[in-house]
N, C-alpha and C. Protein backbone atom coordinates (compact mmCIF):
# COMPACT_ATOMS: atom_id res chain seq x y z
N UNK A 1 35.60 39.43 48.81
CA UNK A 1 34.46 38.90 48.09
C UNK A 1 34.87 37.61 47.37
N UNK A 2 34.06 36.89 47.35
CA UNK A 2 34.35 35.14 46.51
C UNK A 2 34.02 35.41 45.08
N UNK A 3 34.96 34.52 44.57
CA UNK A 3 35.00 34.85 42.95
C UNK A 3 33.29 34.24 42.56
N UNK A 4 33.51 34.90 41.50
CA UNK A 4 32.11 34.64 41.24
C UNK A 4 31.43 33.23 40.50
N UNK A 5 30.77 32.86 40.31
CA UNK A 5 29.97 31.76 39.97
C UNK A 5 28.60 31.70 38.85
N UNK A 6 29.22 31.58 37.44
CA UNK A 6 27.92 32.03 36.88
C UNK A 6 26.85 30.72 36.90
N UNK A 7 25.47 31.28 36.90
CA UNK A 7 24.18 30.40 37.62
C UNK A 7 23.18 30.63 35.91
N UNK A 8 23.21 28.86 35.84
CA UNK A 8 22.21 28.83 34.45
C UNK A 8 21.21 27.73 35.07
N UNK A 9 19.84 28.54 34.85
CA UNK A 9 19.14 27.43 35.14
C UNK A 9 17.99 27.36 33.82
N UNK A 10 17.70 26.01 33.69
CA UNK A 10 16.76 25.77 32.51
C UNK A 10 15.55 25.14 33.27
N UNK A 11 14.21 25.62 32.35
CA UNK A 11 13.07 25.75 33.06
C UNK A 11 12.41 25.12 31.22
N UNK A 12 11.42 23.80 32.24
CA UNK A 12 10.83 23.19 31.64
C UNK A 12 9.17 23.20 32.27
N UNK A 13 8.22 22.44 31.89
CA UNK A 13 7.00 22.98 32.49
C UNK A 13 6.60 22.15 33.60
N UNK A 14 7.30 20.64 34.38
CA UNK A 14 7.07 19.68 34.99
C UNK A 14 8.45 19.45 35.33
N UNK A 15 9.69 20.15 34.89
CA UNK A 15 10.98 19.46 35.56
C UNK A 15 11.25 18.24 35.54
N UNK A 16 10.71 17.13 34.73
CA UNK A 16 11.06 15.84 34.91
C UNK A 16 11.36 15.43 33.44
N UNK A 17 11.72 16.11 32.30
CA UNK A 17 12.06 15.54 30.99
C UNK A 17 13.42 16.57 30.08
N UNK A 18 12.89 17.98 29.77
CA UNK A 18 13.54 18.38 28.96
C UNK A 18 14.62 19.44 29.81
N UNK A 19 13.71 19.54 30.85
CA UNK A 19 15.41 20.87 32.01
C UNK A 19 16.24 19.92 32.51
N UNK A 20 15.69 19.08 32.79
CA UNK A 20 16.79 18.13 33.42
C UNK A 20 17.84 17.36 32.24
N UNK A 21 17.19 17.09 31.22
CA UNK A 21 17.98 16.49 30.41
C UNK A 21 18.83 17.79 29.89
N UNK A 22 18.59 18.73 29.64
CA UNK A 22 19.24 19.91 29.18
C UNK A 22 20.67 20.14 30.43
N UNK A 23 19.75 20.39 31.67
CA UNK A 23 21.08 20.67 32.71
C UNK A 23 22.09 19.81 32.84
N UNK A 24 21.61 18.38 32.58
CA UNK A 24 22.76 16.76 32.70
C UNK A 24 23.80 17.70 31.39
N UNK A 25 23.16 17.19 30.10
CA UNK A 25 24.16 17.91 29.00
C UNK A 25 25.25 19.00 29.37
N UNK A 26 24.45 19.81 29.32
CA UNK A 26 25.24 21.47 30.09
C UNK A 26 26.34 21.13 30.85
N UNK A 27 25.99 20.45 32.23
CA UNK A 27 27.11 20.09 33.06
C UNK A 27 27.91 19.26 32.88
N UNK A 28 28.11 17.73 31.52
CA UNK A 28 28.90 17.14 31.07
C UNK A 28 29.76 18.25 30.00
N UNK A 29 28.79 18.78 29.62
CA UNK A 29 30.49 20.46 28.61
C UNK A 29 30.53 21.09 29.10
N UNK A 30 30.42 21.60 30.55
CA UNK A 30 30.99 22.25 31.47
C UNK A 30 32.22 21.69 31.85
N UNK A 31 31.95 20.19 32.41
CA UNK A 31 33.10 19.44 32.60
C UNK A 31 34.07 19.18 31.75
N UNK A 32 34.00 18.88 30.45
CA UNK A 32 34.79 18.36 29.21
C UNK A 32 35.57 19.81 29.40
N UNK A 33 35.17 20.60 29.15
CA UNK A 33 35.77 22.04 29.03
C UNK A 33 36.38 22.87 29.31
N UNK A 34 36.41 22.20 30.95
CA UNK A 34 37.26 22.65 32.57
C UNK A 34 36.46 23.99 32.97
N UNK A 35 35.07 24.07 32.85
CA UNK A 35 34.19 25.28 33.19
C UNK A 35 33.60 24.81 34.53
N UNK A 36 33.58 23.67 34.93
CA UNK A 36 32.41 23.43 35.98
C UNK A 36 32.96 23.87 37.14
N UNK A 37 34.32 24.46 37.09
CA UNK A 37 34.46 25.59 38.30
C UNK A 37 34.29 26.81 38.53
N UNK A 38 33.50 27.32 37.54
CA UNK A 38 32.90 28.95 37.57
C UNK A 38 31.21 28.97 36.85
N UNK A 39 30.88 27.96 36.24
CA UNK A 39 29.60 27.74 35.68
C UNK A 39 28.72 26.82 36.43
N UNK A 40 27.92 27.02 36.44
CA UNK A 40 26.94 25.82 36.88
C UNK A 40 25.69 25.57 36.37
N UNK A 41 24.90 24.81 36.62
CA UNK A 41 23.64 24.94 36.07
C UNK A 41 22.80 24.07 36.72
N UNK A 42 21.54 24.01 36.57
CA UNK A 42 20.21 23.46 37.58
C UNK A 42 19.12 23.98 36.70
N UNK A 43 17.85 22.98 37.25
CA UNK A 43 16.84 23.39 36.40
C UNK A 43 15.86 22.88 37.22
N UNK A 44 14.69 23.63 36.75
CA UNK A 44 13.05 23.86 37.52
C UNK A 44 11.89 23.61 36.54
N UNK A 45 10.49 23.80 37.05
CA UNK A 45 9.71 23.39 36.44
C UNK A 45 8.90 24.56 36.53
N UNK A 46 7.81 25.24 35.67
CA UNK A 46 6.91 26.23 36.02
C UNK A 46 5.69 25.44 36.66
N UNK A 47 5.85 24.47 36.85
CA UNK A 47 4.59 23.67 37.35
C UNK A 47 4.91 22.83 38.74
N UNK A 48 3.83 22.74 39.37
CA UNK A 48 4.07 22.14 41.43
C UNK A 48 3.55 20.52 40.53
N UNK A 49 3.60 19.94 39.70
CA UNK A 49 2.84 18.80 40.05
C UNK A 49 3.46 17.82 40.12
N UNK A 50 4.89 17.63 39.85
CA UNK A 50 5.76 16.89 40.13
C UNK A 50 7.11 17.18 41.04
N UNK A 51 6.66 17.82 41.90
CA UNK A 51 7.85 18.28 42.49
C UNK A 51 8.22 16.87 43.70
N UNK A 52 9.36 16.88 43.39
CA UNK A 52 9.97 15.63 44.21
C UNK A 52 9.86 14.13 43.39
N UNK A 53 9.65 14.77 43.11
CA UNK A 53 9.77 13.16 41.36
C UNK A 53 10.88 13.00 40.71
N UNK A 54 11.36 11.58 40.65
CA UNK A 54 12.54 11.44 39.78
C UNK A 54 11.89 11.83 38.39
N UNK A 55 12.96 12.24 37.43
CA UNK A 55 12.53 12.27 35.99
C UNK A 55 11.94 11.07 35.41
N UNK A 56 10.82 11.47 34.59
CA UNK A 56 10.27 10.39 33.68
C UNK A 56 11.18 9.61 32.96
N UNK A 57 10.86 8.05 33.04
CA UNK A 57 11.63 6.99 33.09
C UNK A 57 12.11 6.92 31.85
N UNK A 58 11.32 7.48 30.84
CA UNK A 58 11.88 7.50 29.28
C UNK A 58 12.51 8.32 28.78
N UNK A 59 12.83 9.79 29.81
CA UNK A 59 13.69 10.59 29.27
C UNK A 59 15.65 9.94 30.32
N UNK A 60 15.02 9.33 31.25
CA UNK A 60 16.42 8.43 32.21
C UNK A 60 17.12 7.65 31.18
N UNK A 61 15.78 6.54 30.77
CA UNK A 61 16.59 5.85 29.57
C UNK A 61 17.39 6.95 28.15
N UNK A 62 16.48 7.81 27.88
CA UNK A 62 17.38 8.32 26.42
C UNK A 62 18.86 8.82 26.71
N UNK A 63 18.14 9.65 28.39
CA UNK A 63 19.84 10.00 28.65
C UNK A 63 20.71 9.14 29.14
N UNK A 64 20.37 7.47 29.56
CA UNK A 64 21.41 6.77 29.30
C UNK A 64 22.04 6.64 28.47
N UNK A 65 21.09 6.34 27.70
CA UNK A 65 21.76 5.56 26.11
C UNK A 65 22.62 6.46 25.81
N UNK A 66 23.44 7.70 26.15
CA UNK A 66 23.87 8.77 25.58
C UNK A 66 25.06 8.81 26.70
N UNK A 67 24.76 8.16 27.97
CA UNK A 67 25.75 8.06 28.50
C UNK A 67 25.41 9.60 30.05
N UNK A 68 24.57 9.55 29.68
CA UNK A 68 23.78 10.84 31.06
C UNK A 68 23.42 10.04 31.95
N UNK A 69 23.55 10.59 33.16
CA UNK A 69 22.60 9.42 34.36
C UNK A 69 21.95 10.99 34.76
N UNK A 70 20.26 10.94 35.00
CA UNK A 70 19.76 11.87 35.72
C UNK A 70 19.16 11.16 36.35
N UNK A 71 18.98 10.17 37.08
CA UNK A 71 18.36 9.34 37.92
C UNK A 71 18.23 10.15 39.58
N UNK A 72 19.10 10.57 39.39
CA UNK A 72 19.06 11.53 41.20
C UNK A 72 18.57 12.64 40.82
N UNK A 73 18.21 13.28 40.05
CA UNK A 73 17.50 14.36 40.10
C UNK A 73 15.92 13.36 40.33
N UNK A 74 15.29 15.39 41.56
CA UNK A 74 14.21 15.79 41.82
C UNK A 74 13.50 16.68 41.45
N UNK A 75 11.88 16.47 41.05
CA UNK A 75 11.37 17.73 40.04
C UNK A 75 11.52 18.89 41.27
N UNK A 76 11.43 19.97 41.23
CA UNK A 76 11.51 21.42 41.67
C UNK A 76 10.09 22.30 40.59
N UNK A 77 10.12 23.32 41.25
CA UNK A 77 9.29 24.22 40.67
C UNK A 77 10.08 25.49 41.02
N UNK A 78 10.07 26.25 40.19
CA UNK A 78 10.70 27.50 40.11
C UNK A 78 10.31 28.42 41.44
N UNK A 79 11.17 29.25 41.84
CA UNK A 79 11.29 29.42 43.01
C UNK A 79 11.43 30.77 42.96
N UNK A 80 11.14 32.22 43.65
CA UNK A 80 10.91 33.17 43.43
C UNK A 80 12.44 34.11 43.15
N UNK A 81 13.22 33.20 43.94
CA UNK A 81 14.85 33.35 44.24
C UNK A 81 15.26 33.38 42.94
N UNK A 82 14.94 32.12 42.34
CA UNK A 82 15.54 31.75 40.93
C UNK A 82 16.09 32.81 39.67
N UNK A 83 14.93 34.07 40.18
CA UNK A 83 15.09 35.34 39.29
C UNK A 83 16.44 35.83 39.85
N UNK A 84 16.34 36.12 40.76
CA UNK A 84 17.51 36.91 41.42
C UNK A 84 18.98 36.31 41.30
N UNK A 85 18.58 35.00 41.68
CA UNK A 85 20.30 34.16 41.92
C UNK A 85 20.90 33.59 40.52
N UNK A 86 19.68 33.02 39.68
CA UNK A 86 20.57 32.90 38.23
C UNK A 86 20.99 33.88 37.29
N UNK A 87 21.54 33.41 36.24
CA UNK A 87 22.05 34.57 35.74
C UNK A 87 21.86 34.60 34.25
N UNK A 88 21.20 33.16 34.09
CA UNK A 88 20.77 33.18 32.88
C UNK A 88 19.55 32.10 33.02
N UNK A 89 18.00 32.11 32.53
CA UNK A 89 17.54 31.43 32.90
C UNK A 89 16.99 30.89 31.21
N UNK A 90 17.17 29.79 30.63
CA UNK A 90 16.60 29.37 29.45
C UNK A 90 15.10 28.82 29.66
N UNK A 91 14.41 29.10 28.65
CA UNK A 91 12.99 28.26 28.71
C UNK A 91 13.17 27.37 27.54
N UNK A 92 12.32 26.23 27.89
CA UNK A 92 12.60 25.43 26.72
C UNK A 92 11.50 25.89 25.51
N UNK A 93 10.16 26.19 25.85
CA UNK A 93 9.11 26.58 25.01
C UNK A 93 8.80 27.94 25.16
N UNK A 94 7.86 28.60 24.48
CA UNK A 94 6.94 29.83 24.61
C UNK A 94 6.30 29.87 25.24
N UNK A 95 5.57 28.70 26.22
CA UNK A 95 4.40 28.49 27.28
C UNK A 95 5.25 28.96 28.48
N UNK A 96 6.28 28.41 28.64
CA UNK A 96 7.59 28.36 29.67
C UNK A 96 7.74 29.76 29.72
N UNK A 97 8.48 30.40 28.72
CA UNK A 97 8.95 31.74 28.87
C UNK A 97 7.94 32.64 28.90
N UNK A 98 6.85 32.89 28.97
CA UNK A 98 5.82 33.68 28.79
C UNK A 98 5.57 33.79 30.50
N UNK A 99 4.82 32.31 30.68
CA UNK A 99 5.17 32.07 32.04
C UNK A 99 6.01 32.51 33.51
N UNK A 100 7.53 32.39 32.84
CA UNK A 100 8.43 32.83 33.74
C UNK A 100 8.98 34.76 33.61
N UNK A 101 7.94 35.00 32.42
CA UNK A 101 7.99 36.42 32.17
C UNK A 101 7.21 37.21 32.98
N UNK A 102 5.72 36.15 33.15
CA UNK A 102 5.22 36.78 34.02
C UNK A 102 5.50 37.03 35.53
N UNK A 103 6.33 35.93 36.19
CA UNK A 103 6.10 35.46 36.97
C UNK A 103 7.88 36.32 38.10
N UNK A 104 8.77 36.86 37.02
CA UNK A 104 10.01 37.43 37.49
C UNK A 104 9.24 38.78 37.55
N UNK A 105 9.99 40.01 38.80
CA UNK A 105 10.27 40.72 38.98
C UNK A 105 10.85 41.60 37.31
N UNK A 106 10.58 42.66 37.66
CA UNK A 106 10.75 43.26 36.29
C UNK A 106 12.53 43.56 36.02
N UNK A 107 12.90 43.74 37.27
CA UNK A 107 14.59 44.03 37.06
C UNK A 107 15.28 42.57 36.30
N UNK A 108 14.63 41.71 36.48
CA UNK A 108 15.26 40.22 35.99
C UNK A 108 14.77 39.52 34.81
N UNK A 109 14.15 40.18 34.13
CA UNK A 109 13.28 40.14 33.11
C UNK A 109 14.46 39.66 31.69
N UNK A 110 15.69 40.50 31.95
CA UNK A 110 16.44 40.14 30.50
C UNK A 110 17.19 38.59 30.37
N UNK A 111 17.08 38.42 32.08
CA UNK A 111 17.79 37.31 32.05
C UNK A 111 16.86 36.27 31.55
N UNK A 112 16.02 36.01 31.42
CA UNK A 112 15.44 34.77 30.56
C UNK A 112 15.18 35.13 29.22
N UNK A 113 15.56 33.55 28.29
CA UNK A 113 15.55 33.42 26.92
C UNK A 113 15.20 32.10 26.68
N UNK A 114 14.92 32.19 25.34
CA UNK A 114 14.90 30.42 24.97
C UNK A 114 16.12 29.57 24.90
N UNK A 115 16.02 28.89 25.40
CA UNK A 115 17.40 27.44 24.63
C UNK A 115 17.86 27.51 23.46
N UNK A 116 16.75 27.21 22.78
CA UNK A 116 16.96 26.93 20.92
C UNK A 116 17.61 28.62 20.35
N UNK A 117 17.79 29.45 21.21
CA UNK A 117 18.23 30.57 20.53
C UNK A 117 19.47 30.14 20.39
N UNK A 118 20.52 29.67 21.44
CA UNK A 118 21.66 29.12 21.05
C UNK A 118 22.17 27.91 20.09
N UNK A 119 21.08 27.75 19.63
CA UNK A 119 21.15 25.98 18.62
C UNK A 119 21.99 26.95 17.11
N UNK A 120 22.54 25.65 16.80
CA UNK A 120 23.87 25.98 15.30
C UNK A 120 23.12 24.84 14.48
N UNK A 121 22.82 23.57 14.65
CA UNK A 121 22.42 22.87 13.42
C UNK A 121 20.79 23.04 13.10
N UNK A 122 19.69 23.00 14.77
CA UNK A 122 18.72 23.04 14.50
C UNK A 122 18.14 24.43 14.15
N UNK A 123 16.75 24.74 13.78
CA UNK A 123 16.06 25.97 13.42
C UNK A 123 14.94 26.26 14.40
N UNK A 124 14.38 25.22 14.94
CA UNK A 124 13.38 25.19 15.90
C UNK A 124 13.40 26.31 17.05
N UNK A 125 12.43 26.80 17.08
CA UNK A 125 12.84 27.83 18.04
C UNK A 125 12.67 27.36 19.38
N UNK A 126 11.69 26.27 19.89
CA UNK A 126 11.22 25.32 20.81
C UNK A 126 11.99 24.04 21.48
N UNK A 127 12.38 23.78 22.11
CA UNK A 127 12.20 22.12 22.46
C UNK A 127 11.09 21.64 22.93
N UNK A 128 10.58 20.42 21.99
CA UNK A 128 8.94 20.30 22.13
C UNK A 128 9.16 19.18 23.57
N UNK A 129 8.12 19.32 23.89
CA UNK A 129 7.78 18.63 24.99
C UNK A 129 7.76 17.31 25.06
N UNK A 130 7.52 16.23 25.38
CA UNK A 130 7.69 14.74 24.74
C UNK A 130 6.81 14.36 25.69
N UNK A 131 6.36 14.94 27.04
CA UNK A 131 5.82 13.98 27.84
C UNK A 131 4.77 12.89 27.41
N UNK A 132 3.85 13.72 26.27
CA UNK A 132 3.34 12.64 26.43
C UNK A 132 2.87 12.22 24.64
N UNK A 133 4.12 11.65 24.64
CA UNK A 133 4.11 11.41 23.04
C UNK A 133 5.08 10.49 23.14
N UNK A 134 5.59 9.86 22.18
CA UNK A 134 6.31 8.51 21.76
C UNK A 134 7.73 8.84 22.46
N UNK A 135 8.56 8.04 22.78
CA UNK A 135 10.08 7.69 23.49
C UNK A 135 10.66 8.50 22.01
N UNK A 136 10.50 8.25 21.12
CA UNK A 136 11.15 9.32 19.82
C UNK A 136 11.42 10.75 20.49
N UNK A 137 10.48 11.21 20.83
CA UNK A 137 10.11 12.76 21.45
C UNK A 137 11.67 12.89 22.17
N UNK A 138 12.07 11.81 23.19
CA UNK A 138 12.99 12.07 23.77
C UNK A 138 14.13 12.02 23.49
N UNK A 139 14.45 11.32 22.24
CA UNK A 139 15.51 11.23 21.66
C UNK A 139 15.84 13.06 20.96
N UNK A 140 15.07 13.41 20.49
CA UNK A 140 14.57 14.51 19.70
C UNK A 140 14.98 15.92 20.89
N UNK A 141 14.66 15.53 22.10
CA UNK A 141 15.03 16.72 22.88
C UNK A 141 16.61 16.54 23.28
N UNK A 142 17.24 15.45 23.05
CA UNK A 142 18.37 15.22 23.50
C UNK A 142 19.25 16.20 22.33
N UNK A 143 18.65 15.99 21.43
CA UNK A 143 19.40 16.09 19.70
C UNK A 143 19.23 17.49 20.23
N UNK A 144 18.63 18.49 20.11
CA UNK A 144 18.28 19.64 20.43
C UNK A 144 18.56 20.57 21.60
N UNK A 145 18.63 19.45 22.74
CA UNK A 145 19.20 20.33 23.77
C UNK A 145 21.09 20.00 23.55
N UNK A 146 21.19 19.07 23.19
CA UNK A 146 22.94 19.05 23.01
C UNK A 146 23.45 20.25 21.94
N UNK A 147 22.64 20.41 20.84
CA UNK A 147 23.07 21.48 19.87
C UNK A 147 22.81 22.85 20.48
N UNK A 148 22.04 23.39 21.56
CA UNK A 148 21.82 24.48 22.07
C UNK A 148 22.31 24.25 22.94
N UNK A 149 23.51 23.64 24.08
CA UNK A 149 24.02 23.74 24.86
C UNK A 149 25.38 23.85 24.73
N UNK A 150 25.74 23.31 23.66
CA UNK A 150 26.81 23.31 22.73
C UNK A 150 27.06 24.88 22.04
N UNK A 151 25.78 25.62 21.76
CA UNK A 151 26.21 26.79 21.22
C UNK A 151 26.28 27.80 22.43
N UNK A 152 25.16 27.53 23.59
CA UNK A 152 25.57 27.89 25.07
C UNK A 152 27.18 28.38 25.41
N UNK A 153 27.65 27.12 25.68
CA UNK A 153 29.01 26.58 25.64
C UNK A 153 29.86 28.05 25.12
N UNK A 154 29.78 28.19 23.62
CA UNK A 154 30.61 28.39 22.96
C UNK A 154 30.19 30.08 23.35
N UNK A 155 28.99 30.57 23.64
CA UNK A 155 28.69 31.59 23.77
C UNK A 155 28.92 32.45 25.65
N UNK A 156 29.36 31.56 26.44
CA UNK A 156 29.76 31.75 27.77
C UNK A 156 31.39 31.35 27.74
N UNK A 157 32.31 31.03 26.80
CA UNK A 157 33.48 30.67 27.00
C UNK A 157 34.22 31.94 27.14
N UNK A 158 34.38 32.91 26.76
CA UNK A 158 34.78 34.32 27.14
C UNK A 158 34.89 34.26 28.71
N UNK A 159 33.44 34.60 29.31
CA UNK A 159 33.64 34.75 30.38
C UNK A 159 33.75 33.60 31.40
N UNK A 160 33.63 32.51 30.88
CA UNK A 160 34.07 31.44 31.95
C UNK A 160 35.57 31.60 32.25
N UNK A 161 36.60 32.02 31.04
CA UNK A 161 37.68 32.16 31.35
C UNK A 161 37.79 33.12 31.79
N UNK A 162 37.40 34.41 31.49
CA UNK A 162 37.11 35.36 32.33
C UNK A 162 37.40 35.44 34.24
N UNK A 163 36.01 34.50 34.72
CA UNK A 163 35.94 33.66 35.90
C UNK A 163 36.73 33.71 36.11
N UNK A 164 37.84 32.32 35.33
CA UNK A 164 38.59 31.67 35.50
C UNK A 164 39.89 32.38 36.15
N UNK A 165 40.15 33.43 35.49
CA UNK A 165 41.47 34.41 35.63
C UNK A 165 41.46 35.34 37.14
N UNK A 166 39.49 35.42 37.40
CA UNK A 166 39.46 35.79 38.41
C UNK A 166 39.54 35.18 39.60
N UNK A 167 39.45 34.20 39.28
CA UNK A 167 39.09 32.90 40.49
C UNK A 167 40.48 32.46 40.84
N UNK A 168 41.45 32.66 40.09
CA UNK A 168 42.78 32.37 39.86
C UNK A 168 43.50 33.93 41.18
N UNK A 169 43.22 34.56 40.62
CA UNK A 169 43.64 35.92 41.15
C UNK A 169 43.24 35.73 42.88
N UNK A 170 42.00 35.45 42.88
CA UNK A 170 41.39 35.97 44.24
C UNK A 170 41.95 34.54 45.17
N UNK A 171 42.70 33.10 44.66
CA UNK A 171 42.95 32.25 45.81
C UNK A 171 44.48 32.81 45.74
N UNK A 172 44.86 33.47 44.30
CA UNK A 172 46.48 33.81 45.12
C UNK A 172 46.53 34.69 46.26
N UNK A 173 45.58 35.65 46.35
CA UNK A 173 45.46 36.76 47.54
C UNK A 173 44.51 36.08 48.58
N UNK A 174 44.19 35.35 48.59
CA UNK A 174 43.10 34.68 49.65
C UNK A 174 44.03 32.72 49.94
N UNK A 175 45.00 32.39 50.03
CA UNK A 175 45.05 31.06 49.98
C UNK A 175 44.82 30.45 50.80
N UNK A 176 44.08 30.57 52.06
CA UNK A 176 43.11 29.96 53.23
C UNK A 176 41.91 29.74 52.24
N UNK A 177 41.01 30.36 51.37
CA UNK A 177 40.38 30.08 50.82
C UNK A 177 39.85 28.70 50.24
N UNK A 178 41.46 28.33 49.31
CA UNK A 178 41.23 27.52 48.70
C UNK A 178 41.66 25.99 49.11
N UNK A 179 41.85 26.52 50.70
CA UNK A 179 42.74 25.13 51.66
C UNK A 179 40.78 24.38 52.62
N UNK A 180 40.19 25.72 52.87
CA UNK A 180 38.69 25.57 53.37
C UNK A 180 37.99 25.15 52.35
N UNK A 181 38.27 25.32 50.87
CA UNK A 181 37.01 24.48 50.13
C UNK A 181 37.86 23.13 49.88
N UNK A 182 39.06 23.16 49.72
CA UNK A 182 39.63 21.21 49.65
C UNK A 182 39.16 20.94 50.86
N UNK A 183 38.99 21.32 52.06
CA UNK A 183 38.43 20.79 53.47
C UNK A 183 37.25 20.75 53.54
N UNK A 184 36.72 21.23 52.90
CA UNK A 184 34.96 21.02 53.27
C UNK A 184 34.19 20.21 52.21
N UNK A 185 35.47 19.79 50.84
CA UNK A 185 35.23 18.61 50.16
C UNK A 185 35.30 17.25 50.50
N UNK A 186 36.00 17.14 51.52
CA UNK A 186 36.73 15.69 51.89
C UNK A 186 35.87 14.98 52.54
N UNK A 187 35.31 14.27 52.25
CA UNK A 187 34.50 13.39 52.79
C UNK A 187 34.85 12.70 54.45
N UNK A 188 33.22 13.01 55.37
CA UNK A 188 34.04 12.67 56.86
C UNK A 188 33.64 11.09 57.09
């Protein structure tokens, strides 16, 4: 069996502002952290109306200015799979999670929560929406999703190393394994 891979996906209501800016974050302290080899993360929208859309141009800019590029992301809409294959699914609002409460299978039900439950400086239980309110808005979800991804972080580090020890274990007994994923990295 392949070591395992924990699956976080964040769910916003259009996929083009606050999951995506949340998942960019996530996966830069995944990286800083040496997690982005047992963690991952991706994010969806509860809504079809932007699917295949780059993110809105004012949440691209905030996450430049910060040093994020989400420019290659595409909106998505949550996908029926999504229950099953992630393993933790955050909502950014109460519209969101209510939504994706209804909308999972009942066995998968614990796996979704809010974002802001993991936040340390803010109190908000929400990340508000910005679409369609001032370029501030987006600065504001950045502030918010970095402090709840950050407490994320700190609250999956157990078992990322965890992972880690396993993932370690299973290429010493498997080392074809880990010779087929440097080979199927290498660019042809």
């Amino acid at each position: 069996m392949d070591p395992k891979i924990l699956k976080v996906l964040f769910v916003c209501t259009g996929n083009v502002c606050r999951s995506p800016t949340a998942a960019a974050i996530f996966r830069r302290k995944l990286r800083e952290a040496h997690y982005d080899d047992v963690i991952v993360a991706d994010s969806a929208g509860t809504s079809e109306a932007h699917i295949g859309q780059a993110p809105d141009i004012r949440a691209q800019l905030a996450c430049k200015k910060r040093g994020l590029d989400i420019s290659q992301h595409r909106a998505r809409a949550v996908d029926p799979s999504d229950f099953e294959s992630a393993d933790l699914i955050l909502a950014m609002d109460w519209e969101v999670l209510t939504e994706l409460q209804q909308r999972s299978p009942a066995p998968y039900r614990h796996k979704i929560q809010l974002l802001m439950r993991y936040a340390n400086d803010f109190d908000e239980a929400v990340v508000p929406d910005p679409y369609y309110g001032l370029n501030e808005g987006f600065n504001i979800v950045l502030d918010y999703c970095t402090d709840a991804c950050e407490g994320l972080l700190e609250e999956l580090e157990k078992k990322a190393k965890q992972l880690q020890r396993e993932k370690a274990a299973y290429l010493a007994e498997h080392p074809q394994a880990e010779q087929q994923s440097e080979s199927s990295e290498t660019p042809t």
